[in-house]
Coordinates of C-alpha atoms in Angstrom, one line a residue:
Chain B
M1 CA -2.0 26.6 33.5
R2 CA 0.0 23.7 32.0
R3 CA 0.5 23.8 28.3
A4 CA -0.6 20.9 26.2
R5 CA 2.1 18.4 25.3
N6 CA 3.2 18.4 21.7
P7 CA 3.3 14.7 20.6
N8 CA 5.6 15.5 17.9
H9 CA 8.4 16.1 20.4
A10 CA 8.6 12.5 21.6
I11 CA 8.3 11.1 18.1
A12 CA 11.0 13.4 16.8
A13 CA 13.2 12.3 19.8
T14 CA 12.7 8.7 18.9
I15 CA 13.5 9.3 15.2
A16 CA 16.6 11.2 16.2
V17 CA 17.8 8.4 18.4
V18 CA 17.2 5.8 15.6
A19 CA 19.1 8.1 13.2
L20 CA 22.0 8.5 15.7
C21 CA 22.1 4.8 16.4
A22 CA 22.3 4.1 12.7
I23 CA 25.1 6.6 12.3
A24 CA 27.0 5.0 15.2
A25 CA 26.4 1.5 13.7
T26 CA 28.2 2.6 10.5
F27 CA 31.4 2.9 12.5
T28 CA 31.2 -0.8 13.2
F29 CA 31.2 -1.7 9.4
E30 CA 34.3 -3.5 8.1
P31 CA 36.7 -1.0 6.5
V32 CA 36.9 -0.9 2.7
P33 CA 40.3 -0.9 1.0
P34 CA 41.1 2.9 0.0
G35 CA 41.1 3.9 -3.6
L36 CA 37.8 2.5 -4.7
P37 CA 35.9 5.0 -6.8
G38 CA 32.5 6.3 -5.9
L39 CA 30.7 6.0 -2.6
G40 CA 31.8 3.3 -0.2
A41 CA 29.6 1.2 2.2
V42 CA 29.2 3.7 4.9
E43 CA 28.5 7.1 3.1
F44 CA 25.0 6.4 1.8
P45 CA 23.6 5.1 5.1
R46 CA 25.3 8.1 6.9
L47 CA 23.7 10.5 4.3
V48 CA 20.3 8.9 4.8
S49 CA 20.6 8.9 8.6
G50 CA 21.8 12.6 8.5
I51 CA 18.6 13.5 6.5
L52 CA 16.5 11.6 9.0
L53 CA 18.1 13.5 11.8
A54 CA 17.3 16.8 10.0
L55 CA 13.7 15.7 9.4
A56 CA 13.3 14.8 13.1
L57 CA 14.5 18.3 14.0
V58 CA 12.0 19.8 11.7
L59 CA 9.2 17.5 13.1
G60 CA 10.2 18.6 16.6
L61 CA 9.7 22.3 15.6
T62 CA 6.4 21.5 14.0
A63 CA 3.4 22.3 16.1
A64 CA 0.8 19.5 16.2
S65 CA -2.6 19.4 17.6
P66 CA -2.8 16.7 20.4
P67 CA -4.4 13.6 19.1
T68 CA -8.1 13.1 20.2
E69 CA -9.3 9.9 21.8
E70 CA -11.2 9.1 18.6
E71 CA -8.0 9.2 16.6
V72 CA -5.8 7.3 19.1
P73 CA -8.0 5.1 21.4
R74 CA -6.4 3.9 24.6
V75 CA -4.9 0.5 24.6
S76 CA -7.1 -1.4 27.1
G77 CA -6.0 -4.3 29.2
Q78 CA -7.8 -6.8 27.1
A79 CA -6.0 -5.4 24.0
W80 CA -2.6 -6.1 25.8
V81 CA -3.8 -9.6 26.4
I82 CA -4.6 -10.1 22.7
F83 CA -1.2 -8.7 21.8
A84 CA 0.4 -11.1 24.3
L85 CA -1.5 -13.9 22.7
C86 CA -0.3 -12.9 19.2
L87 CA 3.3 -13.1 20.5
G88 CA 2.5 -16.3 22.3
F89 CA 1.4 -17.9 19.0
L90 CA 5.0 -18.6 18.0
P91 CA 6.0 -20.6 21.1
L92 CA 2.7 -22.5 20.7
V93 CA 3.6 -23.4 17.1
D94 CA 7.1 -24.6 18.4
M95 CA 5.2 -26.8 20.9
I96 CA 2.2 -28.3 19.0
G97 CA 2.8 -27.3 15.4
M98 CA 1.2 -24.6 13.1
I99 CA -2.0 -26.5 12.1
P100 CA -3.2 -27.4 15.6
A101 CA -2.1 -24.1 16.9
I102 CA -4.3 -22.1 14.4
P103 CA -7.7 -23.2 15.7
I104 CA -6.7 -22.7 19.4
F105 CA -5.4 -19.2 18.6
L106 CA -8.5 -18.3 16.6
L107 CA -10.8 -19.6 19.3
V108 CA -9.1 -18.0 22.3
V109 CA -8.5 -14.6 20.6
G110 CA -11.9 -14.5 19.0
R111 CA -13.5 -15.1 22.4
L112 CA -11.4 -12.3 24.0
W113 CA -12.4 -10.0 21.0
G114 CA -16.0 -10.4 21.9
G115 CA -19.2 -10.1 20.0
T116 CA -19.4 -13.5 18.6
A117 CA -20.9 -16.7 20.1
W118 CA -18.8 -19.8 20.9
P119 CA -20.3 -22.1 18.3
S120 CA -19.7 -19.7 15.4
L121 CA -16.1 -19.1 16.7
L122 CA -15.5 -22.9 17.0
L123 CA -16.9 -23.5 13.6
S124 CA -14.9 -20.8 11.8
A125 CA -11.6 -21.8 13.8
L126 CA -11.9 -25.4 12.7
G127 CA -12.9 -24.3 9.1
M128 CA -9.9 -22.0 8.9
G129 CA -7.5 -24.7 10.2
I130 CA -8.8 -27.3 7.7
G131 CA -8.9 -24.6 4.9
I132 CA -5.2 -23.8 5.5
W133 CA -4.1 -27.4 5.7
I134 CA -5.9 -28.1 2.4
V135 CA -4.6 -24.9 0.5
F136 CA -1.1 -24.7 1.8
V137 CA -0.1 -28.2 2.8
K138 CA -2.0 -30.2 0.3
I139 CA -2.2 -27.9 -2.7
F140 CA 0.9 -25.6 -2.4
R141 CA 3.0 -28.4 -0.7
L142 CA 4.2 -26.1 2.0
T143 CA 6.0 -27.8 5.0
L144 CA 4.5 -26.1 8.0
P145 CA 6.3 -26.4 11.3
K146 CA 5.2 -29.6 13.1
G147 CA 6.4 -28.6 16.6
W148 CA 7.8 -30.5 19.5
L149 CA 4.6 -32.6 19.7
G150 CA 4.3 -33.4 15.9
T151 CA 7.9 -34.6 15.9
M152 CA 7.4 -36.7 19.0
L153 CA 4.4 -38.3 17.5
G154 CA 6.3 -38.8 14.3
L155 CA 3.7 -36.9 12.1
Chain W
M1 CA -0.9 -2.9 -31.2
E2 CA 0.6 -6.4 -32.0
G3 CA 1.9 -6.6 -28.4
F4 CA -1.5 -5.7 -27.0
L5 CA -3.2 -8.3 -29.2
G6 CA -0.5 -10.7 -27.9
G7 CA -1.5 -9.8 -24.4
L8 CA -5.3 -10.2 -25.2
A9 CA -4.4 -13.7 -26.5
I10 CA -3.1 -14.6 -23.0
L11 CA -6.4 -14.0 -21.6
V12 CA -7.8 -17.0 -23.6
D13 CA -5.6 -19.1 -21.3
P14 CA -8.2 -20.3 -18.9
W15 CA -5.7 -20.4 -16.0
V16 CA -4.9 -16.6 -16.5
M17 CA -8.6 -15.9 -16.9
L18 CA -9.4 -17.7 -13.7
M19 CA -6.7 -15.8 -11.9
V20 CA -8.2 -12.5 -13.1
F21 CA -11.7 -13.6 -12.0
L22 CA -10.5 -14.8 -8.6
G23 CA -8.5 -11.6 -8.2
T24 CA -11.5 -9.5 -9.1
V25 CA -13.8 -11.4 -6.6
L26 CA -11.2 -11.3 -3.9
G27 CA -10.5 -7.5 -4.7
I28 CA -14.2 -6.7 -4.3
F29 CA -14.5 -8.9 -1.2
V30 CA -11.5 -7.3 0.6
G31 CA -12.3 -3.8 -0.7
A32 CA -15.7 -4.2 0.9
L33 CA -14.2 -5.3 4.2
P34 CA -13.5 -2.1 6.3
G35 CA -10.0 -2.1 7.4
I36 CA -8.5 -4.5 4.8
S37 CA -7.3 -2.5 1.9
G38 CA -6.2 -3.6 -1.6
S39 CA -2.5 -3.1 -0.5
T40 CA -3.0 -5.3 2.5
T41 CA -4.4 -8.0 0.5
I42 CA -1.8 -7.8 -2.2
A43 CA 0.9 -8.0 0.5
L44 CA -0.9 -11.1 2.0
M45 CA -1.3 -12.7 -1.4
L46 CA 2.2 -12.1 -2.6
P47 CA 3.7 -15.2 -1.2
M48 CA 1.0 -17.4 -2.7
T49 CA 1.7 -15.9 -6.2
I50 CA 5.3 -17.1 -6.2
A51 CA 4.3 -20.5 -7.4
M52 CA 2.1 -19.2 -10.2
G53 CA 4.6 -17.9 -12.7
P54 CA 5.0 -14.2 -13.6
I55 CA 2.0 -13.7 -15.9
P56 CA -0.8 -15.2 -13.9
A57 CA 0.7 -13.8 -10.6
I58 CA 0.7 -10.3 -11.9
C59 CA -2.6 -10.6 -13.6
F60 CA -4.1 -11.8 -10.3
L61 CA -2.5 -9.0 -8.2
G62 CA -3.5 -6.5 -10.9
A63 CA -7.1 -7.6 -10.7
I64 CA -7.1 -7.4 -6.9
Y65 CA -5.8 -3.8 -7.2
C66 CA -8.5 -2.7 -9.8
A67 CA -11.4 -4.4 -7.9
A68 CA -10.5 -3.4 -4.4
N69 CA -11.0 0.4 -5.1
F70 CA -14.5 -0.5 -6.3
G71 CA -15.2 -2.8 -3.5
G72 CA -14.3 -0.1 -1.0
S73 CA -17.2 2.0 -2.3
I74 CA -19.8 -0.7 -1.2
T75 CA -19.3 -0.3 2.5
A76 CA -18.6 3.4 2.1
I77 CA -22.1 3.7 0.7
M78 CA -23.8 1.1 3.0
V79 CA -22.1 1.5 6.3
N80 CA -20.2 4.9 6.0
A81 CA -17.1 2.8 6.6
P82 CA -14.9 3.0 3.5
G83 CA -13.6 -0.6 3.0
D84 CA -10.5 0.9 1.2
P85 CA -9.1 4.4 2.1
S86 CA -9.6 5.4 -1.6
A87 CA -13.4 5.2 -1.1
S88 CA -13.4 7.7 1.7
A89 CA -14.5 10.6 -0.6
T90 CA -17.3 8.3 -1.9
A91 CA -18.7 7.9 1.6
L92 CA -19.2 11.7 1.8
E93 CA -22.1 11.6 -0.7
G94 CA -22.7 7.8 -1.0
Y95 CA -23.8 7.2 2.5
K96 CA -26.2 10.3 2.4
M97 CA -27.7 8.8 -0.7
A98 CA -28.2 5.5 1.1
E99 CA -29.9 7.3 4.0
K100 CA -32.3 8.8 1.5
G101 CA -33.1 5.3 0.3
Q102 CA -30.9 5.6 -2.9
A103 CA -28.3 3.0 -1.9
G104 CA -29.0 0.9 -5.1
L105 CA -28.6 3.9 -7.4
A106 CA -25.4 5.0 -5.6
L107 CA -23.9 1.4 -5.9
G108 CA -24.9 1.3 -9.5
M109 CA -23.3 4.7 -10.4
S110 CA -20.2 3.7 -8.4
A111 CA -19.8 0.6 -10.5
V112 CA -20.4 2.2 -13.8
S113 CA -18.2 5.3 -13.1
S114 CA -15.4 3.1 -11.6
A115 CA -15.4 1.0 -14.7
I116 CA -15.2 4.0 -17.0
G117 CA -12.4 5.6 -15.0
G118 CA -10.6 2.3 -14.8
I119 CA -11.0 1.6 -18.5
F120 CA -10.0 5.1 -19.5
S121 CA -6.8 5.0 -17.5
I122 CA -5.9 1.6 -19.0
F123 CA -6.1 3.0 -22.5
V124 CA -3.9 6.0 -21.4
L125 CA -1.5 3.4 -19.9
I126 CA -1.4 1.4 -23.1
I127 CA -0.5 4.7 -25.1
A128 CA 1.7 6.6 -22.4
A129 CA 3.7 3.8 -20.9
P130 CA 5.6 2.7 -24.1
L131 CA 6.3 6.4 -24.9
L132 CA 7.6 7.1 -21.4
A133 CA 9.7 4.0 -21.6
R134 CA 11.1 5.0 -25.0
A135 CA 12.0 8.4 -23.5
A136 CA 13.6 6.6 -20.5
Y137 CA 16.0 4.8 -22.9
S138 CA 18.1 8.0 -22.8
F139 CA 18.1 7.8 -19.0
G140 CA 21.4 7.0 -17.3
P141 CA 22.1 6.4 -13.7
P142 CA 22.0 10.2 -12.8
E143 CA 18.5 10.5 -14.3
Y144 CA 17.3 7.4 -12.5
F145 CA 18.8 8.8 -9.1
A146 CA 17.0 12.0 -9.7
L147 CA 13.7 10.2 -10.5
A148 CA 13.9 8.1 -7.4
V149 CA 14.6 11.2 -5.2
F150 CA 11.7 13.0 -7.0
G151 CA 9.5 9.9 -6.4
L152 CA 10.2 9.9 -2.7
S153 CA 9.8 13.7 -2.4
M154 CA 6.3 13.2 -3.7
C155 CA 5.5 11.6 -0.4
A156 CA 5.6 14.9 1.2
A157 CA 2.8 16.3 -1.1
I158 CA 0.1 15.1 1.3
G159 CA 0.3 18.1 3.5
G160 CA 0.1 19.3 7.0
D161 CA 2.6 18.0 9.6
S162 CA 2.1 14.5 7.8
A163 CA 4.4 15.8 4.9
V164 CA 7.3 15.7 7.3
K165 CA 6.2 12.5 8.8
N166 CA 5.9 11.0 5.3
L167 CA 9.3 12.1 4.4
I168 CA 10.6 10.5 7.7
A169 CA 8.9 7.3 6.9
A170 CA 10.4 7.3 3.4
A171 CA 13.9 8.0 4.8
L172 CA 13.5 5.1 7.2
G173 CA 12.5 2.9 4.2
V174 CA 15.6 3.9 2.3
L175 CA 17.7 3.2 5.6
L176 CA 16.1 -0.2 5.9
A177 CA 17.0 -0.8 2.2
T178 CA 20.7 -0.5 3.1
I179 CA 20.6 -3.5 5.5
G180 CA 22.6 -6.4 4.3
M181 CA 25.5 -6.9 1.9
D182 CA 26.7 -3.7 0.1
L183 CA 27.0 -5.0 -3.5
T184 CA 29.9 -2.8 -4.5
T185 CA 32.2 -3.3 -1.6
G186 CA 30.9 -6.6 -0.1
T187 CA 30.6 -5.0 3.3
E188 CA 27.9 -6.3 5.6
R189 CA 25.8 -3.5 6.9
F190 CA 23.4 -3.4 9.9
A191 CA 23.1 -7.2 10.0
F192 CA 24.7 -7.6 13.5
G193 CA 25.5 -11.2 12.7
I194 CA 21.9 -12.1 12.1
D195 CA 21.6 -14.6 9.2
E196 CA 18.1 -13.3 8.2
L197 CA 19.4 -9.7 7.8
A198 CA 22.7 -10.6 5.9
D199 CA 20.9 -10.8 2.5
G200 CA 19.0 -7.6 3.2
I201 CA 15.5 -7.0 4.4
K202 CA 13.0 -9.2 2.5
F203 CA 10.0 -7.3 1.0
V204 CA 7.4 -10.0 1.8
P205 CA 7.5 -10.2 5.6
V206 CA 7.9 -6.4 6.0
L207 CA 5.0 -5.7 3.6
I208 CA 2.7 -8.1 5.4
G209 CA 3.8 -6.9 8.8
L210 CA 3.4 -3.3 8.1
F211 CA 0.0 -3.6 6.4
A212 CA -1.8 -6.6 7.6
V213 CA -0.5 -7.2 11.1
G214 CA -0.2 -3.5 11.8
E215 CA -3.9 -2.9 10.8
M216 CA -4.9 -6.0 12.9
L217 CA -3.2 -4.7 16.0
D218 CA -4.8 -1.4 15.3
Q219 CA -8.2 -3.1 15.0
V220 CA -7.6 -4.8 18.5
V221 CA -7.5 -1.3 20.0
R222 CA -10.5 -0.1 18.0
R223 CA -12.8 -3.2 18.5
A224 CA -15.4 -1.3 20.4
E225 CA -16.3 1.0 17.4
K226 CA -19.4 -0.3 15.6
A227 CA -20.8 0.8 12.2
K228 CA -24.4 1.5 11.5
I229 CA -25.7 -0.6 8.6
I230 CA -28.5 0.5 6.3
A231 CA -31.0 -1.8 4.6
M232 CA -30.4 -1.7 0.8
D233 CA -32.2 -2.2 -2.4
A234 CA -30.2 -4.0 -5.1
A235 CA -27.8 -2.0 -7.3
R236 CA -29.3 -0.6 -10.5
V237 CA -27.9 0.7 -13.6
P238 CA -28.3 4.5 -13.6
G239 CA -30.7 5.9 -16.2
M240 CA -29.9 8.3 -19.0
A241 CA -30.9 11.3 -17.0
E242 CA -28.5 10.3 -14.2
F243 CA -25.8 9.7 -16.7
R244 CA -26.3 13.1 -18.3
K245 CA -26.0 14.7 -15.0
C246 CA -22.8 12.8 -14.1
N247 CA -21.2 12.9 -17.5
R248 CA -18.9 15.8 -16.7
S249 CA -18.0 14.4 -13.2
I250 CA -17.1 11.0 -14.6
W251 CA -14.8 12.4 -17.3
L252 CA -13.2 15.0 -15.0
G253 CA -12.5 12.3 -12.4
S254 CA -11.1 10.0 -15.0
V255 CA -8.7 12.6 -16.3
I256 CA -7.7 13.8 -12.7
G257 CA -7.3 10.2 -11.5
T258 CA -5.1 9.2 -14.4
F259 CA -2.9 12.1 -14.0
I260 CA -2.5 12.0 -10.1
G261 CA -2.1 8.2 -10.3
A262 CA 0.9 8.7 -12.7
L263 CA 2.7 10.9 -10.2
P264 CA 5.0 8.9 -8.1
A265 CA 3.6 8.2 -4.5
L266 CA 0.3 9.8 -4.9
G267 CA -2.3 7.1 -5.3
A268 CA -6.0 6.4 -5.5
T269 CA -6.9 8.1 -2.2
T270 CA -5.4 11.5 -3.2
A271 CA -7.0 11.1 -6.6
A272 CA -10.4 10.5 -5.2
L273 CA -10.2 13.5 -2.7
I274 CA -9.0 15.9 -5.4
G275 CA -11.5 14.3 -7.9
Y276 CA -14.4 15.0 -5.3
N277 CA -13.3 18.6 -4.8
E278 CA -13.1 19.3 -8.5
T279 CA -16.4 17.6 -9.2
R280 CA -18.0 20.0 -6.6
R281 CA -16.2 23.0 -8.1
W282 CA -17.5 22.3 -11.6
S283 CA -20.9 20.9 -10.8
K284 CA -24.0 22.8 -11.8
H285 CA -25.7 21.3 -8.7
K286 CA -23.4 22.4 -6.0
E287 CA -26.3 22.7 -3.5
E288 CA -26.7 18.9 -3.6
F289 CA -23.3 18.3 -2.2
G290 CA -23.2 17.2 1.4
K291 CA -26.8 16.0 1.1
G292 CA -26.4 12.9 -1.1
S293 CA -25.2 14.2 -4.5
I294 CA -24.8 11.4 -7.2
E295 CA -22.1 13.5 -9.0
G296 CA -20.2 13.3 -5.6
V297 CA -20.2 9.5 -5.9
A298 CA -19.4 9.5 -9.7
G299 CA -16.4 11.9 -9.7
P300 CA -14.3 10.3 -7.0
E301 CA -15.2 6.7 -8.0
A302 CA -14.1 7.4 -11.5
A303 CA -10.9 9.2 -10.1
N304 CA -9.9 6.5 -7.7
N305 CA -10.2 3.7 -10.3
A306 CA -8.5 5.9 -12.9
A307 CA -5.6 6.3 -10.6
V308 CA -5.0 2.5 -10.9
G309 CA -4.0 2.6 -14.5
G310 CA -2.2 5.9 -14.0
S311 CA 0.0 4.7 -11.2
M312 CA 0.9 1.7 -13.4
V313 CA 2.6 4.0 -15.9
P314 CA 5.7 5.0 -14.0
T315 CA 5.8 1.6 -12.2
L316 CA 6.1 -0.5 -15.4
A317 CA 7.8 2.1 -17.6
L318 CA 10.4 3.5 -15.2
G319 CA 10.3 1.1 -12.1
I320 CA 9.3 4.0 -9.9
P321 CA 6.0 3.0 -8.1
G322 CA 3.0 5.3 -8.6
S323 CA 1.5 4.4 -5.3
A324 CA 1.9 2.1 -2.2
T325 CA 0.0 -0.7 -3.9
T326 CA 2.0 -0.5 -7.0
A327 CA 5.2 -0.4 -4.8
I328 CA 4.0 -3.9 -3.5
I329 CA 3.2 -5.1 -7.0
L330 CA 6.7 -3.9 -8.0
A331 CA 8.1 -6.0 -5.2
G332 CA 5.9 -8.9 -6.5
L333 CA 7.5 -8.4 -10.1
I334 CA 11.0 -8.4 -8.5
V335 CA 10.2 -11.5 -6.5
Q336 CA 9.2 -13.2 -9.8
G337 CA 12.6 -12.1 -11.4
V338 CA 11.1 -9.4 -13.5
R339 CA 12.8 -6.0 -13.4
P340 CA 10.4 -3.3 -14.4
G341 CA 11.7 -0.5 -16.5
P342 CA 12.0 0.6 -20.2
H343 CA 13.7 -2.6 -21.2
L344 CA 10.6 -4.6 -20.3
F345 CA 8.8 -3.2 -23.4
T346 CA 11.4 -4.9 -25.7
E347 CA 12.3 -7.8 -23.6
Q348 CA 8.9 -9.0 -22.3
P349 CA 6.2 -7.1 -24.2
T350 CA 3.8 -10.1 -23.8
L351 CA 4.0 -9.9 -19.9
L352 CA 3.3 -6.1 -20.1
Y353 CA 0.4 -6.4 -22.3
A354 CA -1.1 -9.3 -20.5
V355 CA -1.1 -7.0 -17.4
F356 CA -2.9 -4.3 -19.4
A357 CA -5.4 -6.8 -20.9
S358 CA -6.0 -8.4 -17.5
M359 CA -6.7 -5.0 -15.9
L360 CA -9.2 -4.4 -18.6
A361 CA -10.9 -7.7 -18.0
A362 CA -10.9 -7.0 -14.3
N363 CA -12.7 -3.8 -14.8
L364 CA -15.4 -5.5 -17.0
F365 CA -15.7 -8.3 -14.4
Y366 CA -16.3 -6.0 -11.5
L367 CA -18.7 -4.0 -13.5
G368 CA -20.9 -7.1 -14.0
L369 CA -20.3 -8.4 -10.3
G370 CA -21.0 -4.9 -8.9
L371 CA -24.2 -4.3 -10.7
Y372 CA -25.6 -7.8 -10.0
M373 CA -24.0 -9.0 -6.8
A374 CA -23.5 -5.7 -4.8
K375 CA -26.1 -6.8 -2.3
F376 CA -24.1 -10.0 -1.6
F377 CA -20.8 -8.1 -1.4
A378 CA -22.3 -5.6 1.1
R379 CA -23.1 -8.5 3.5
I380 CA -19.3 -9.0 3.7
S381 CA -19.1 -6.1 6.1
L382 CA -21.3 -8.3 8.5
V383 CA -18.3 -10.8 9.0
P384 CA -17.7 -10.6 12.7
P385 CA -14.4 -8.9 13.4
A386 CA -13.7 -11.5 16.2
I387 CA -13.4 -14.0 13.3
L388 CA -12.0 -11.8 10.6
W389 CA -8.9 -10.2 12.3
P390 CA -7.5 -13.2 14.2
S391 CA -7.8 -15.0 10.8
V392 CA -5.9 -12.1 9.1
F393 CA -3.1 -12.6 11.7
V394 CA -2.9 -16.3 11.1
L395 CA -2.8 -15.9 7.2
S396 CA 0.0 -13.2 7.8
I397 CA 2.1 -15.8 9.8
I398 CA 1.7 -18.3 7.0
G399 CA 2.3 -15.6 4.3
A400 CA 5.6 -14.6 5.9
Y401 CA 6.7 -18.1 6.6
G402 CA 5.8 -19.5 3.2
P403 CA 8.3 -18.1 0.7
D404 CA 11.5 -19.3 2.5
Q405 CA 9.9 -21.5 5.2
S406 CA 11.8 -19.5 7.8
M407 CA 10.4 -18.6 11.3
G408 CA 13.0 -15.8 11.1
D409 CA 10.9 -14.1 8.6
V410 CA 7.9 -14.5 10.8
V411 CA 9.8 -12.7 13.5
I412 CA 10.7 -9.8 11.1
M413 CA 7.0 -9.7 10.0
L414 CA 5.9 -9.3 13.7
I415 CA 8.5 -6.6 14.3
A416 CA 7.2 -4.8 11.2
G417 CA 3.8 -5.3 12.4
V418 CA 4.6 -3.5 15.7
V419 CA 6.2 -0.7 13.7
G420 CA 3.0 -0.5 11.4
F421 CA 0.9 -0.3 14.6
L422 CA 2.9 2.4 16.1
F423 CA 3.0 4.3 12.8
R424 CA -0.8 4.4 12.8
R425 CA -1.0 5.6 16.3
T426 CA 1.5 8.3 15.7
G427 CA 0.0 9.7 12.5
F428 CA 2.5 8.0 10.2
S429 CA 1.5 6.2 7.0
P430 CA 3.3 2.9 6.2
A431 CA 3.0 3.5 2.4
P432 CA 6.0 6.0 2.2
L433 CA 8.2 3.5 4.2
I434 CA 7.4 0.9 1.5
M435 CA 8.1 3.4 -1.2
G436 CA 11.5 4.0 0.5
L437 CA 12.3 0.4 0.9
V438 CA 11.5 -0.4 -2.7
L439 CA 13.4 2.7 -4.1
G440 CA 16.3 2.7 -1.7
G441 CA 18.3 0.0 -3.4
K442 CA 17.9 1.7 -6.8
M443 CA 18.7 5.1 -5.3
E444 CA 22.0 4.0 -3.7
E445 CA 23.0 2.1 -6.8
T446 CA 22.4 4.8 -9.2
L447 CA 24.0 7.4 -6.9
K448 CA 27.1 5.2 -6.8
Q449 CA 27.2 4.7 -10.5
S450 CA 26.6 8.4 -11.1
L451 CA 29.6 9.4 -8.8
I452 CA 31.8 6.8 -10.7
I453 CA 30.7 8.3 -14.0
F454 CA 31.3 11.9 -12.8
G455 CA 34.7 11.0 -11.1
D456 CA 33.1 11.8 -7.6
D457 CA 32.4 15.4 -8.7
V458 CA 28.7 16.0 -7.6
S459 CA 28.6 19.2 -9.5
L460 CA 28.6 17.3 -12.8
F461 CA 24.9 16.5 -12.1
A462 CA 24.4 20.0 -13.6
T463 CA 25.5 18.8 -17.0
R464 CA 22.6 16.4 -17.1
P465 CA 19.4 18.5 -17.9
I466 CA 16.8 16.0 -17.0
A467 CA 18.3 14.9 -13.8
M468 CA 18.9 18.7 -12.9
T469 CA 15.2 19.4 -13.7
L470 CA 14.1 16.6 -11.6
L471 CA 16.3 17.6 -8.7
A472 CA 15.3 21.3 -9.1
I473 CA 11.6 20.5 -9.1
T474 CA 12.2 18.3 -6.0
A475 CA 14.0 21.1 -4.2
V476 CA 11.3 23.6 -5.0
G477 CA 8.6 21.2 -4.0
L478 CA 10.3 20.5 -0.6
L479 CA 11.3 24.1 0.1
W480 CA 8.0 25.8 -1.1
P481 CA 6.2 25.5 2.3
L482 CA 9.1 27.0 4.0
F483 CA 9.4 30.0 1.6
S484 CA 5.7 30.6 1.6
R485 CA 5.6 30.6 5.4
L486 CA 8.6 33.1 5.5
W487 CA 6.8 35.2 2.8
R488 CA 3.7 35.3 4.8
L489 CA 5.5 36.5 7.9
R490 CA 7.2 39.2 5.8
V491 CA 4.0 40.6 4.4
A492 CA 1.8 40.1 7.6
P493 CA 0.8 43.3 9.2
R494 CA 2.8 44.0 12.4

């Protein structure tokens, strides 16, 4: 019979890789003139990375019950699409500017999320866009990115 | 007392009072929204407070902190979904009361016991914080270093394999704090030629990413889960008989909450869970627990709100955060140019006492709002997630972009968001990482100063009794589980 996989092993290995990379990166720091009292620039990060490595080892040796579906639900295909849309928000801002991008993002992601009718989503998306424009642009005088389109239109 | 009266005088300022009121309403609002905690909101609001000036900003954030703990109990009672993690213990009995048709009574008791716990802890804060600050005047770099180590080690006190995970998260936070220019040698560390990293990791994008974006991404995966909502009657003030029954639970919860809150790293959630257990232990009606005990609502609610004042004691007096939320408030103070610590009590007493007074006012505000508008706030949980969470993401983007108007900060926020999401999926809490990030700089600075004082001889820490005591407590606390396991193996029958 196959033994249940201990999820701590993968986590511990990842943490150990991070710690080792951090230690390796300290060797790329510019050297400090000798003779300075106290700790230099590299010792503290190396000390912390060493502790991190030791803790990763302890975690790897710690037994863990496998997570249940309730604790860690599977990432569905639709969830991946929403993640991609979140990432896609930045290029959209670059293209059409922050204020127009907000209602579009809210509408599309809200629709994918499900459970809410189009009219409610449209109303809330427009309300949010206008609200953000009033609070941040008009009251707080924040300059939000205008994007390629905004610059082209001279807004 | 003069300082406190000065602080109270600041509340006459309509702008400050408005901020406290808005903070209280917002705190209850977000506290009642399952998934959005007080710490997430404070992280989101941090950039907006930069333009306010230190006093209104801190009063606003303090009011959110006070009210969010209470707000969390509304949905804990009504939908069995604690709006704030600190209300998880309240859900155990509160939801059972709601199922029995006593939702209004549960909400009323929650509001009253929360306010009593909160006000009790603020009076403790007013008395204890200056005393602690006075004692801290004798602290030098070795003592502060030991205190920071002790504070981070407390992250392990949550138990299970999460103790190791919390320590890992704290160490990662300390490592993140080393990014950027080393102030003593001028060496650039872990910046890899990226301009945004050269000045070090900024608190605001990381906080927003870890808490708000991380939670939003987690909610994307969990969006199929639905909570059952119970019809409610309006909140009502508990009668004398109910008060007599809960009297002991409220005071027990208040004392436990204040004490737990004052310990670095342990916040309102731990206080509420311990408050619930102790309330049950000392109750004369143990048989009611698990079936909708009003004492089981009063005890943890008093405890989680008392933890707010308690956690502000080390935050303001020593600059060591008492909880994840106070770590964010501490970051807010630093962004405002205020450096918490003992000198605050002599240099900026008005600011400090304004914080105390505003927290007192926030407790009174949410008592009134909780009793008369609980039904309205309970409706907040009906906001469709399809509208709520994408809006949180958009606000996070603006929150990260706002302070320096840099898209680089937005990218850092998104990376922190992915880290926060992965943390949630692998059983890590983002709170210790924030503690490490906030304390990391202080830890390195004081260690370096200590070694200069000691001429690089680490053994001279032994000549500093306070530092040695703190380091010894830290070592015992960290090694205790290991020794107890070895002891059990030794005495176990073969």
